[in-house]
Amino acid sequence: MVHEFLKIEEEGASLEIEAGAVSSFKSARKAMNGVRVIKDGQLSTASFVGEIKEEELLQRCLDTQGGGVPCDYELPKNSQSERKLGEPKLRGLSELHRQASAALEFLRSKNDRFIYSGKAVSQRTARTHSNSQGLRHYREHDEAYWWITYKHKESKSLMDGYFTAQGFSGFNFMDSVQRHLPLLNAFERLLPTPLGMRKVIIVHPHEHLFSKLGQSLRIDRYREGSCLYAGKLGQKIFSDKFSLDDLRDDPSRCVFRPFDGEGTPASAPLPLISKGVFSNLICDLRYGKKYGVPSTGNGQRSFNSNAGLGFNGLALQGGPSSLEQFVQSMDECILVTLAMGGDTTDNGDFSLPVNLAFVYKNGQLQGRLDSFTLKSSVSEMFGPRLLAVSSDPADKNGLNPAMVMEMEVLA
Amino acid sequence: VKLDCLDRLDLSKFNCDYCDVRVEDVRRTDIGYRNGELLSCDSKPSLGAFLRVYARGRWFYASSTALDSLEEQIKALCATAEGFPGGAAKDLFSAIKPYERGLLNYRGREHSALPLSKKRELCEAYLPILQSDPLLRESSIYYSDYYKVKHFKSSKGVRYAYDKNLAGIYFYYTLKDGEQLFDDYIRASSASFEDLRGLEGKIRDGMAESKLFLAAKTVTPGNYRVLMASSVVGVFAHESFGHKSEADAMLGDENAKKEWAIGSKIASDCVTIVDEGTLLGSSGYCPFDDEGTPAQKTVLIDKGVLSGRLHSLSTAQALGEKPTGNARSIDFEYEPIVRMTSTYVEAGKDSFEELLAKCGEGIYIKDWKHGSGLSRFTIAPKKSYWVRQGKLAEPVLVAVITGSVFETLGRIEACGSDFEMHSSVLGGCGKNDQGPLPVADGGPTMLVSEMQVS
């Protein structure tokens, strides 16, 4: 019998901002415990949110009837590590309150035409992963983040936009405010929407852009042929400018998973698309055994579940020029700062409704656009229509840099 | 209603204007199969408390799994309150009337009491049907259930306990013909485990329909007349107007108070939208909210006229209206904020055939993957069909349908008589950092004169 414990302890503080004022304070403390047992080729789990002794949890797992999952792979052995990251600068409510209040006061003094709401959070997470085969990994980090939504006082929308900041070593609230202030000040200058094929900067390229491609990067779906790019491994499928990695240990982008949920080392970025060439698939221990390949460190596991295949931090590689340099270099571009609900059809056609965007001409911020829809396809927007990827994320410590693409603008 | 750690607490003795404690005891099961192989079978119990103290015009919260020290934690919150500058004191609690209620409807029928083997047998009975299709490339079955008991006690003499029991099964699959792929799903949820049996016909019919989409082409982007099926209308009600009716969005917004005055005409005459937390058995069931306010039926739009809003204690006080029982949190870790429960569009009179005829030329949106909503709402459809000459025609691929909330509410031409409510044990509503919150939504088939389809 092999058993494995995962204990996650979280302790944190947060405050809420409602209509421009701090309305509430919260402290939080949570213990999450999980155990997996492999016995006679069956893997069983038990978990508990709350205080519980390891022996009691292990016994619960052994007593569970009918929960065994077939398991023909081995867990990592004889591996130990301990890492701590971040500084507990913002751990206390007082410091969180001081910084948030100062940033809010600054915002109101610079632009009082908006209603500001949001939340600031500071949290310490300690994770202990151990098994009966000599594995013990401990990692601990402090993380702080906040977000502010803003709504113009004459707007009918629930919110008009947002900005955010995050970091393992705390962050300067004022920095995120000052970066966003020019956009707030341009908000009231509403411009006619320029239709047709346009240069568009997606400031926060995340799941709605990569979801369909992400299916092809999983070894299970790739081998089954149930994804858009099945059979294309090793082939050039996108532009030279498109390189996509799975990050594991990059605190500057808020990714800290030097070992995956199964204990497989995963420190270096895993290149998935390299200069447009489909270069790797993600794999965990289970599929590694099934397909005769090593795990890539992509076994994701919560304290209360068995492991499953997933990304650690799916992120674009930055290009040579900064977002600011791109904006300055283009005669005209649309900067998309808030887009929700986009999706891709099963043949790769993509639509993205945009809630907030701004127009720049020759580097000068011209004004805001009313809501519109962007249209493209996976092969076009990551292929010939991809103009550039910025060297830096729009938000300090953000996961992804901005993407510059030609896309069709629909009213 | 009994819970030792709450019984022992005397909430009247603390140095604050108000305090309450919510304890959530949840037993969840998740089972997953992929291509016929069992991948996960997890029981997931949790027990934790959320504590609230109101003092000097501000809220102070704590969430904790240490239930043996609730008194000490409340004292600590009161002490924290002393260390911060006070806010403007508000009278949030004077209208609260004490009560003690226990609504444990599912005792003896808890899904958590069913053996894992029975739940696995349910899933495995469906595997042969799901995997028999020659065009199948990938299939998954997810089973999930939970039994939750929520306990609440406040310093104003409110004490309740209620339970909630929900189970669901989801079939996901990918079909492939040549290079053409189509991902689809079939799902069912119920408060009764036995209702999840007998889905074989639904799976067969669903997969047969999915095959039609392997030859479908993507729609030419543009504005179309749109006929939305019941489940899509539920999402529309939730995303387009439900979020707009959450009163926290109006805090500090003097303009909104004028523009969204009760009695304003904001939608077509045929539109009535309701939020109702008392629907036992639905995923939106919430007979008391997380501040102790009993649920009610709140008519948000009555025949096109703005009639109500969703409130917590704070938003009701701020807007001079009454709490509606809509202060909800996703679990013991979070503070209650204004949320929907079961939100639906009331049925109209037209049959489906009559609505098709009224549509004439357009697109029928049969089901959906996800939705979102600000001033512009978005729904990502799964299966859609052309409507030609008042009849359903060939399938069409659509990435998203979208439109202005305010314009679209005025463009609703007719509602059908075929009302359905839709619950879900996976997924739910996301707001701020809280999601998914179990909600339900529903409505009849509905005809909209113009929406953007792309």
Short mmCIF file of C-alpha atoms in Angstrom, two decimals, chain B residues 228-238 272-274 279 342-348 355 414-423 440-447:
data_model
loop_
_atom_site.label_atom_id
_atom_site.label_comp_id
_atom_site.label_asym_id
_atom_site.label_seq_id
_atom_site.Cartn_x
_atom_site.Cartn_y
_atom_site.Cartn_z
CA MET B 228 -34.45 31.04 -28.36
CA ALA B 229 -35.34 27.70 -26.76
CA SER B 230 -36.39 27.54 -23.12
CA SER B 231 -32.94 26.77 -21.68
CA VAL B 232 -31.41 29.63 -23.69
CA VAL B 233 -34.13 32.01 -22.50
CA GLY B 234 -33.24 31.06 -18.93
CA VAL B 235 -29.66 32.11 -19.52
CA PHE B 236 -30.88 35.23 -21.29
CA ALA B 237 -33.07 36.15 -18.29
CA HIS B 238 -30.14 35.60 -15.96
CA THR B 272 -42.39 39.22 -17.20
CA ILE B 273 -39.21 38.18 -15.36
CA VAL B 274 -39.22 36.72 -11.85
CA LEU B 279 -38.58 26.61 -5.57
CA SER B 342 -34.16 30.83 -9.59
CA THR B 343 -34.74 33.38 -12.33
CA TYR B 344 -37.19 32.90 -15.15
CA VAL B 345 -39.29 34.48 -17.87
CA GLU B 346 -42.96 33.70 -17.43
CA ALA B 347 -44.74 31.72 -20.13
CA GLY B 348 -46.76 33.34 -22.90
CA LEU B 355 -43.48 31.04 -32.81
CA ALA B 414 -43.52 36.79 -28.25
CA CYS B 415 -43.15 34.17 -25.52
CA GLY B 416 -44.26 30.56 -25.88
CA SER B 417 -46.48 28.44 -23.67
CA ASP B 418 -43.78 25.75 -23.23
CA PHE B 419 -42.26 26.85 -19.91
CA GLU B 420 -39.40 24.84 -18.33
CA MET B 421 -37.06 25.40 -15.37
CA HIS B 422 -33.44 24.25 -15.63
CA SER B 423 -31.24 23.25 -12.71
CA ALA B 440 -31.63 27.91 -11.70
CA ASP B 441 -33.18 29.61 -14.67
CA GLY B 442 -35.96 29.03 -17.07
CA GLY B 443 -38.58 30.33 -19.40
CA PRO B 444 -40.54 29.53 -22.52
CA THR B 445 -39.38 29.63 -26.14
CA MET B 446 -39.00 33.31 -27.02
CA LEU B 447 -38.87 35.29 -30.26
#
